[in-house]
XYZ file of C-alpha atoms in Angstrom:
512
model
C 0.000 0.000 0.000
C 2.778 2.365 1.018
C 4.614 1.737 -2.582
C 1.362 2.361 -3.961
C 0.979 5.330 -2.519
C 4.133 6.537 -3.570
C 3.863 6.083 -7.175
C 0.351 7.319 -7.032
C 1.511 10.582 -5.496
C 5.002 11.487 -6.906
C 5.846 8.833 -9.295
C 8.300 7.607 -7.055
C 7.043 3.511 -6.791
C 9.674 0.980 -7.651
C 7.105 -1.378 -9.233
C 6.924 0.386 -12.412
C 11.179 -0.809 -13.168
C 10.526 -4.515 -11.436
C 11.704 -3.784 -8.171
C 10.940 -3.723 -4.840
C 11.522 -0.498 -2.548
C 13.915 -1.223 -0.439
C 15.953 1.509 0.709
C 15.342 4.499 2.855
C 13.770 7.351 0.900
C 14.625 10.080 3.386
C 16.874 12.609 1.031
C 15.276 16.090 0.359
C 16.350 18.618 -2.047
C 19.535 20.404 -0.313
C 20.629 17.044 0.697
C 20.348 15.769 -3.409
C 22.126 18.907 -4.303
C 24.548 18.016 -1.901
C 25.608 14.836 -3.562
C 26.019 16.052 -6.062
C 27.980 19.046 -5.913
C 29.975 17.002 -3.232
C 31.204 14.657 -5.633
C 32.242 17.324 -8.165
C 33.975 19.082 -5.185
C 34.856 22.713 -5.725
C 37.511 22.534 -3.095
C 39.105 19.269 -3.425
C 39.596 19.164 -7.732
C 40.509 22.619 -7.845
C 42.672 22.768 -4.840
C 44.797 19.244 -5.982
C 44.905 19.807 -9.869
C 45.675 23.565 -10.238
C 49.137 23.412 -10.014
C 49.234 20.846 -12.646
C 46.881 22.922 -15.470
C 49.357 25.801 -14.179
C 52.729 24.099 -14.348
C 51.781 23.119 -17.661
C 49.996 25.598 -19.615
C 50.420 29.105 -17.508
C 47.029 31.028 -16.386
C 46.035 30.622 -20.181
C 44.519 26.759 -18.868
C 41.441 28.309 -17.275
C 40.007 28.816 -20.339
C 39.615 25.274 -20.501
C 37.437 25.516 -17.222
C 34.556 27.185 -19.371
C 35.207 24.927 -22.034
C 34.534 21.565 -19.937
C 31.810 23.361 -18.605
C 29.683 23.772 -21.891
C 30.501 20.071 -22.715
C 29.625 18.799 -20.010
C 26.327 21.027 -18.908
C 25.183 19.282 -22.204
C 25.790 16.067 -20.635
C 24.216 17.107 -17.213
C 21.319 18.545 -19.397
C 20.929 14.823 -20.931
C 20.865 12.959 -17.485
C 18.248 15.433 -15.911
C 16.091 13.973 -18.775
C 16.780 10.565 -17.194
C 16.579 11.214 -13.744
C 13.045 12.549 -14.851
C 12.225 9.292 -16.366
C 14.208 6.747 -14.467
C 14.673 7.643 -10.661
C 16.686 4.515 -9.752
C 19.849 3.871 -8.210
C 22.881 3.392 -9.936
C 21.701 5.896 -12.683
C 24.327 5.641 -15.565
C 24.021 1.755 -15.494
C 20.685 1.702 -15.108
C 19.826 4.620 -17.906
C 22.395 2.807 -20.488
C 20.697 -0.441 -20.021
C 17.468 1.115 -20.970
C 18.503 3.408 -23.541
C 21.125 0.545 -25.296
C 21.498 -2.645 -25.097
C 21.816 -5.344 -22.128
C 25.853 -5.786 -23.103
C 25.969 -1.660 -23.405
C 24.258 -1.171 -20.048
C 26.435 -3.807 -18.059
C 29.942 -2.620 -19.380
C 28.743 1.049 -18.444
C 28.276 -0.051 -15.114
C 31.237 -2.235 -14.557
C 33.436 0.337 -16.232
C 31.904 3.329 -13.783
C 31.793 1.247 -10.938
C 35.607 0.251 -11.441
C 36.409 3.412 -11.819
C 34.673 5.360 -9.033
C 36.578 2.335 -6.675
C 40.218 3.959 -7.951
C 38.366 7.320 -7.600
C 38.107 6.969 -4.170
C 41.662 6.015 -3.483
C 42.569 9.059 -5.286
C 40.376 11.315 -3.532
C 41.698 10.363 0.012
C 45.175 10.994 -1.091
C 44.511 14.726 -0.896
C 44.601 14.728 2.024
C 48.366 14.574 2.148
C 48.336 17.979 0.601
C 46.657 19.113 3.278
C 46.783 18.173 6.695
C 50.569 18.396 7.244
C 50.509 21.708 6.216
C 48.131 22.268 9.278
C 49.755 20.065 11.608
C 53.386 18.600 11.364
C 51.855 15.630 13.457
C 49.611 14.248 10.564
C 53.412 13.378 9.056
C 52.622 9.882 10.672
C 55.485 8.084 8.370
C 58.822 9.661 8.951
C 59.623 13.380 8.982
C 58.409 13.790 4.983
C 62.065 14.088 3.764
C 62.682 10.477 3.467
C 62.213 8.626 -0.440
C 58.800 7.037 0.549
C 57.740 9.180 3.696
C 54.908 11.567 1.250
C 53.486 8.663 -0.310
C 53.379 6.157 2.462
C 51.666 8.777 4.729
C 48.948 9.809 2.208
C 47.981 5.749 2.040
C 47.914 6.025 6.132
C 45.545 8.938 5.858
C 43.497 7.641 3.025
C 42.742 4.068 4.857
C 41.700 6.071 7.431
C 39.550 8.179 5.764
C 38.233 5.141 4.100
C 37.008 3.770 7.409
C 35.177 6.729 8.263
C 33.126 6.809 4.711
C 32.618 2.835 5.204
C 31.517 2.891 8.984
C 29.306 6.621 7.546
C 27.638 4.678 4.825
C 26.805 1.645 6.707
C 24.979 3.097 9.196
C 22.875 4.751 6.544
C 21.782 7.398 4.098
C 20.581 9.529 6.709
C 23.523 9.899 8.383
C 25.223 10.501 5.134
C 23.158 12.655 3.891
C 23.537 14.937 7.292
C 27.369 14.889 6.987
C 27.189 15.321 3.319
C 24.929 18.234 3.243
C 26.740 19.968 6.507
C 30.182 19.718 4.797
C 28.616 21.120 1.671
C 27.352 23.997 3.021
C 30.401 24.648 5.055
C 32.657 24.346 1.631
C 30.418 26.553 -0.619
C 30.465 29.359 2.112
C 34.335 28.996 2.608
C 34.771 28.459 -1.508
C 32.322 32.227 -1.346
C 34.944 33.840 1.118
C 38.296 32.326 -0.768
C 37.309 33.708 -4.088
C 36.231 36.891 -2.733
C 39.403 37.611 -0.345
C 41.451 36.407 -3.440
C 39.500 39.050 -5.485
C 40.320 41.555 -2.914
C 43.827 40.760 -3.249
C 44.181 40.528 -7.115
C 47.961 42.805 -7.781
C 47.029 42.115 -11.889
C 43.954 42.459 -14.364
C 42.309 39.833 -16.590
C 45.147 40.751 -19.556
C 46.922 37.845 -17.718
C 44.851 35.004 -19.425
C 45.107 36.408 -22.786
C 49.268 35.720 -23.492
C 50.848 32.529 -23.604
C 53.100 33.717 -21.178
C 55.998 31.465 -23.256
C 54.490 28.022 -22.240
C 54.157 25.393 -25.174
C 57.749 27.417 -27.006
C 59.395 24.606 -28.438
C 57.252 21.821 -27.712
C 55.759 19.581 -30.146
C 51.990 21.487 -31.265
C 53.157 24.340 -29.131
C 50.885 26.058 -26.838
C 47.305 24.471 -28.074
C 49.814 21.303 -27.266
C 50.209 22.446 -23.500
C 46.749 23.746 -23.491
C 45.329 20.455 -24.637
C 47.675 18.979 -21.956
C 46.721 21.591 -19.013
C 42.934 20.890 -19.897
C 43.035 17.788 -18.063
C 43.162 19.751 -14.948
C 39.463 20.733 -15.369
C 38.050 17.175 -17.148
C 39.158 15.918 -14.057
C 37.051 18.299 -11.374
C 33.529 18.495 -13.307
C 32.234 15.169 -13.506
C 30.148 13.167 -10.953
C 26.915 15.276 -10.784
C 25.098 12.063 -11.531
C 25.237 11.221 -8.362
C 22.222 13.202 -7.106
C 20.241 10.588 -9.905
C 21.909 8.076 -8.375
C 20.201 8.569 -4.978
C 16.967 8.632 -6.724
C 15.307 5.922 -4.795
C 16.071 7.554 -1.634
C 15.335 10.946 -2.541
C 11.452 12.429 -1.818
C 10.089 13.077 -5.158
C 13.197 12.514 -7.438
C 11.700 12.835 -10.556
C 11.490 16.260 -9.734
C 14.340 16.575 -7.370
C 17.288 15.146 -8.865
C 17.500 16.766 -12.171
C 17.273 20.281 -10.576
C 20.052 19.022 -7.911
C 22.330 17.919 -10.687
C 22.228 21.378 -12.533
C 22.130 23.636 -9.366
C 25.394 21.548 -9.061
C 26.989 22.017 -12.578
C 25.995 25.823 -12.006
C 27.458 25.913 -8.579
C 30.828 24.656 -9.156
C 30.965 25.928 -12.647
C 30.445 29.716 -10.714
C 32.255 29.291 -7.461
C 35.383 27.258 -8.813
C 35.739 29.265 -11.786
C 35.815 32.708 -9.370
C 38.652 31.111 -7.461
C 41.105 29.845 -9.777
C 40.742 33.175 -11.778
C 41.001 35.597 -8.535
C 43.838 33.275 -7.691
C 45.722 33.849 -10.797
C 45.004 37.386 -10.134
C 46.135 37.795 -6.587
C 49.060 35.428 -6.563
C 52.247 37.716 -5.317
C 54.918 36.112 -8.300
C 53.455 34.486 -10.822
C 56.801 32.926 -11.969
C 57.226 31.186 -8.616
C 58.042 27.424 -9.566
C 56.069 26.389 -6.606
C 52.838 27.712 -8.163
C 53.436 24.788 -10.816
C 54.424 22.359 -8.216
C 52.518 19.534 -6.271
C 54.069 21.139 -2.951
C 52.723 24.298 -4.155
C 50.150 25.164 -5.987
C 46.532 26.760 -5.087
C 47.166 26.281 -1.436
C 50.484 27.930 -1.737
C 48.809 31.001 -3.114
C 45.903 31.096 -0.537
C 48.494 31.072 2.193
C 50.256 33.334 1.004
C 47.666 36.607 0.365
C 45.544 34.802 3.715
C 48.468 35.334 5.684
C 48.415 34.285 9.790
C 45.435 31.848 11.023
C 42.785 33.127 8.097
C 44.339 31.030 5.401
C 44.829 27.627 8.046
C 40.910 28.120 8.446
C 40.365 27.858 4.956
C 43.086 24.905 4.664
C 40.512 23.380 6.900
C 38.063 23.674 5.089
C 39.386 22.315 2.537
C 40.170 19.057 4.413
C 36.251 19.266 5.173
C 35.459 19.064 1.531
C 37.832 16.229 0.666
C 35.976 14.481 3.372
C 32.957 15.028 1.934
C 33.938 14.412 -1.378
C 35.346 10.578 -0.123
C 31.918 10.465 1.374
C 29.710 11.017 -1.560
C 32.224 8.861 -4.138
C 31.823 6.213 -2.066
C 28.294 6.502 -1.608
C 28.148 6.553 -5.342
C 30.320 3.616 -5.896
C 27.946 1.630 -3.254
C 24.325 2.727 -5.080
C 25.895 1.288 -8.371
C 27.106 -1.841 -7.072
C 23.762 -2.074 -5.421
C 21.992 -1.638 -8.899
C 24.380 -3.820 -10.585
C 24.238 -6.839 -7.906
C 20.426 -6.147 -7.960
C 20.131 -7.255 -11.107
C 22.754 -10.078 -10.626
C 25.295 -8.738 -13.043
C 27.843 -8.788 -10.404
C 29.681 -11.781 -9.092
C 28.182 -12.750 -5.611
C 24.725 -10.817 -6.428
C 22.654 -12.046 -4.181
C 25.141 -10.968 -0.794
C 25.929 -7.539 -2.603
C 22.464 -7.010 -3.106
C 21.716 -7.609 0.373
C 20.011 -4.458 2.251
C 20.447 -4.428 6.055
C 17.017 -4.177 7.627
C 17.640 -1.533 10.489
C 19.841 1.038 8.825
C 17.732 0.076 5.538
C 21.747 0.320 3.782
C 23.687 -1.902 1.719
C 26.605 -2.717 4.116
C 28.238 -4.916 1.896
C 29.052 -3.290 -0.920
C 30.423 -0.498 1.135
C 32.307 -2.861 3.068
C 33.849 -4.686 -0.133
C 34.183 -1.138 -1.928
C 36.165 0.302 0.634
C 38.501 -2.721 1.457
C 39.443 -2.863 -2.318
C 39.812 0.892 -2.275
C 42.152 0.485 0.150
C 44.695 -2.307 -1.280
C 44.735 0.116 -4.410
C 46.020 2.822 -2.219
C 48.856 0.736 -1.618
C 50.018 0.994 -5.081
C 51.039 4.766 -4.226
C 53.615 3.315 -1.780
C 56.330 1.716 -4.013
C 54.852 3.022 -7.685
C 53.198 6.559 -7.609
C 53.186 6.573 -10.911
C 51.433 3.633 -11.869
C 48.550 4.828 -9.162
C 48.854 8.257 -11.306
C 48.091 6.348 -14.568
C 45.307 4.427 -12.521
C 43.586 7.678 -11.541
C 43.803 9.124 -14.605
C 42.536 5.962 -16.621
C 39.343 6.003 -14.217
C 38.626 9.401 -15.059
C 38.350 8.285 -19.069
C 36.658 5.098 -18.039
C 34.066 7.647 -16.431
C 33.895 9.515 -19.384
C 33.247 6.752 -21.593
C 30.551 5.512 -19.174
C 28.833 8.846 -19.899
C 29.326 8.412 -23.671
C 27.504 5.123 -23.251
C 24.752 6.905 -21.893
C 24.257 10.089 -24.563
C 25.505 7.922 -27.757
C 22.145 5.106 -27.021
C 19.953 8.370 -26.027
C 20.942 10.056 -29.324
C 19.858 7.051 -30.975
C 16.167 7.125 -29.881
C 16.048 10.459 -30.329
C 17.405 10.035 -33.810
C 14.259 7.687 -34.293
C 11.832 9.504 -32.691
C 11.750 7.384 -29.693
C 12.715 9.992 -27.169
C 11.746 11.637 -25.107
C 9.031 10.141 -23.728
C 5.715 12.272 -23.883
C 5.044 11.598 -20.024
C 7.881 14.106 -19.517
C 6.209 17.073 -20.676
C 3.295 15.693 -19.778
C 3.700 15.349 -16.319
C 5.725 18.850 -16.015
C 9.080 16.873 -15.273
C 11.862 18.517 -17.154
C 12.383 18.288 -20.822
C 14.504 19.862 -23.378
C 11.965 20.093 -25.807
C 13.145 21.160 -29.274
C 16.955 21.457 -28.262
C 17.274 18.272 -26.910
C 18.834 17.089 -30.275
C 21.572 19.371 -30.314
C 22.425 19.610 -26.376
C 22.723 15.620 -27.242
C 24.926 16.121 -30.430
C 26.898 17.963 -28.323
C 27.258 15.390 -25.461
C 27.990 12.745 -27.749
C 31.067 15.347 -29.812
C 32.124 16.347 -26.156
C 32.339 12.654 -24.776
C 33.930 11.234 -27.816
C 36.849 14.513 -27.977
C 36.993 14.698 -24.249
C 37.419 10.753 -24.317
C 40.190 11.126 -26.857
C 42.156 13.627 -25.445
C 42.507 12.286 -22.108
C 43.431 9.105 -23.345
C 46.009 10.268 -25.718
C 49.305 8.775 -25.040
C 51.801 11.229 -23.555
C 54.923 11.002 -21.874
C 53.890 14.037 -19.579
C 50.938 12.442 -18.239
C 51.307 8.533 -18.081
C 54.743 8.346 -18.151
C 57.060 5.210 -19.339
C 57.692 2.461 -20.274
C 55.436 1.707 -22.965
C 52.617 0.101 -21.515
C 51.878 3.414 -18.815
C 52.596 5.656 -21.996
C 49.639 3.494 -23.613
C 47.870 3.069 -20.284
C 44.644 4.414 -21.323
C 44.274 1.400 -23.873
C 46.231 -1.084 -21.846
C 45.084 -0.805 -18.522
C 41.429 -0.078 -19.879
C 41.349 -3.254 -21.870
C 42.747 -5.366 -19.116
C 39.598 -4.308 -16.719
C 37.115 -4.318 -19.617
C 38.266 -7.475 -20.823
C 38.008 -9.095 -17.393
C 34.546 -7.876 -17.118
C 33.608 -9.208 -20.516
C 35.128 -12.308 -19.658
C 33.020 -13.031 -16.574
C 29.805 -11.454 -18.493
C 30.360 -14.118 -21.194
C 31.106 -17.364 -19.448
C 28.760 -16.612 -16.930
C 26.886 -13.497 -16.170
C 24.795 -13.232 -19.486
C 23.099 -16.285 -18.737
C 22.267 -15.147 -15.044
C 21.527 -11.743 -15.337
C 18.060 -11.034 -14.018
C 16.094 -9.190 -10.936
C 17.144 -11.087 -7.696
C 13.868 -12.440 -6.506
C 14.480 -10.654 -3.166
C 14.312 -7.655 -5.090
C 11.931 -8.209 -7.805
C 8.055 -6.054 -7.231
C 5.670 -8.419 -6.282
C 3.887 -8.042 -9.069
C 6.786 -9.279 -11.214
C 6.993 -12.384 -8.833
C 3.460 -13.310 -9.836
C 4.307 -13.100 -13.389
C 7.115 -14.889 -13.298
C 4.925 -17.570 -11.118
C 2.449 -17.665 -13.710
């Protein structure tokens, strides 16, 4: 009666995609917004990839912040079409397995879900760029002047870290939600005061984005080389504003929630972000300070040095707030897709990942599982930092592509006329209308360039020998191909609603 109820009133009832409602629906709309701008994190992507855009490319790089933006508001714009129509956890699996094909909707998921694992180990390593500078005593390993002392620390700190988001998320989504959407608001006020204290600091005008400032002389494609190079620094911050969708079946009315949440986030860190790196730019005492390039540098080195005395250790802490949030809210993520996935048994050992606890109304194993195997990646860092480099930056591509296999099936039915759906406008959920075609052509051109670009093969990113040069194909084919593997010995032939899950209504059918 309850589900009943639900999908009478709000269109929220789980019957309607064969399964049963399970989880706690307790999110509201700050709390959806939350997630997702959370997982985008203005404070922890621009904060840990600045000095890398920088190093590379000069202050010219942020034009590549407005650049990602467009390309991928047109991919936001597509998903808050689906989180309209399909409010169901583990969104980009779940949306690709309508929109394409069973085979297209499985590798989506096992390629985002393998990469938001390695996303999560890569989060939690910011916090090495942060908390010593605080404290000396977060330098748990050694004095930080020894070969290994930097990396072995940052695994210490992330394992911890991962506890906390395991222990967080198995006790609930409420619980999550409230640490979530308290860390949010505490980062968007701090990311409000850092861009206007930088802006009340800026020593130079916006002339400085408009020279090359001699980066890219003498390099192979010159600057639009380094540019091209430097843009990875923003593809890697804007992505992940799916996960608001991805909460859909805990989220009060999320056909109506979630695709506002995801574009309130887009907007948000699109605004705030951009205002920081550009006031920072602006403000930043010597511009041809090596340590402005530098991983022991960068936009933290800036903010300390115009916040001068305790001001810019406040901020420093609230940066450390919004790394913890963002661990919270990838992991939450990663768990919600497993869910979906093991739902559905398309995962190995469906029927335990599946499994929802009955008080906390959570799935404790998959965050459990995630964050052990989060964990032993971590160690990687340790011996070879830049194979976990190559890892990180492979994930981001497989998360990319995961998109692509999203807006490339959805451009398809709306090639043929099949979408979208006429209960959209019908119901007053959001709809592009007439320029949903092109906002998809564009997704589709953005995924596929974005795609190529970060997987090009260059010695400045992925290093050598060969196979880290070629990483993005290598490593990408390895975890693919072990998915495919599995999905075609075994998982083809079992894929199918868990009977624990399926809607009662399905049972009977199936009965019959």
């Amino acid at each position: 009666m309850v589900g009943e109820e639900r999908n009478g009133s709000d269109g929220n009832g789980m019957a309607e995609f064969g399964y049963r409602e399970t989880l706690d629906r307790s999110i509201g709309k700050f709390a959806s917004f939350a997630a997702g701008v959370s997982y985008i994190s203005i404070l922890t992507g621009t904060f840990q990839l600045f000095y890398f855009g920088f190093g590379t490319a000069g202050p010219g790089y942020l034009w590549s912040w407005p650049l990602v933006f467009i390309g991928q508001l047109a991919v936001a714009l597509c998903f808050m079409e689906l989180a309209a129509r399909y409010p169901v956890a583990g969104s980009v699996y779940n949306w690709s397995k309508s929109l394409g094909s069973r085979i297209i909707g499985w590798s989506s998921g096992w390629l985002m879900l393998t990469a938001s694992i390695v996303t999560l180990s890569a989060v939690v390593l910011a916090l090495q760029l942060n908390l010593p500078r605080l404290w000396s005593g977060f330098q748990l390993i050694g004095d930080g002047s020894g070969q290994y002392d930097f990396a072995t620390n940052a695994v210490v700190l992330g394992t911890i870290m991962i506890i906390f988001t395991t222990v967080v998320n198995a006790f609930g989504v409420r619980l999550m939600s409230m640490i979530n959407s308290a860390g949010v608001f505490i980062e968007l006020i701090a990311a409000v005061l850092i861009a206007i204290i930088l802006a009340a600091n800026a020593t130079r005008g916006p002339q400085v984005f408009f020279s090359t400032h001699g980066y890219g002389a003498g390099e192979s494609g010159g600057y639009l080389g380094a540019f091209l190079v430097a843009s990875l620094a923003s593809g890697y911050v804007m992505y992940g504003f799916d996960t608001a969708s991805s909460l859909g079946e805990e989220t009060v009315e999320p056909r109506r929630t979630a695709p506002r949440a995801i574009l309130r986030a887009v907007l948000a860190s699109f605004v705030i972000g951009g205002a920081i790196l550009v006031f920072a730019v602006m403000a930043a005492p010597d511009l041809s300070d090596p340590k402005i390039g530098s991983n022991d540098g960068g936009l933290q080195y800036i903010v300390q040095q115009v916040m001068w005395g305790p001001l810019g250790r406040i901020f420093l802490c609230c940066i450390v707030i919004a790394v913890t949030v963002c661990s919270l809210a990838v992991h939450t993520a990663a768990i919600r897709l497993a869910f979906a996935m093991a739902r559905d048994n398309a995962l190995p050992f469906g029927e335990k990942l599946a499994r929802v606890n009955t008080r906390t109304q959570a799935p404790v194993v998959p965050a459990v599982t995630i964050g052990v195997l989060s964990a032993l990646i971590l160690l990687i860092n340790i011996g070879q930092p830049k194979i976990f480099t190559v890892l990180t930056s492979i994930a981001i591509i497989m998360i990319y592509l995961a998109y692509l296999m999203v807006t490339g099936p959805m451009l398809g039915k709306r090639l043929r006329g099949q979408w979208p759906p006429r209960e959209l406008a019908e119901g007053g959920y959001f709809t592009m209308g007439r320029w949903g075609l092109l906002v998809n052509i564009v997704a589709v051109v953005w995924g596929v360039g974005m795609a190529v670009n970060l997987a090009w093969p260059r010695t400045a990113i992925y290093g050598t020998p060969w196979y880290n040069t070629w990483g993005a194909f290598v490593y990408i084919g390895l975890i693919l191909g072990v998915g495919l593997l599995w999905y075609l010995l075994k998982g083809r032939r079992d894929i199918g609603t868990l009977a624990s899950h399926a809607a009662v209504d399905t049972e009977v059918k199936n009965i019959v």
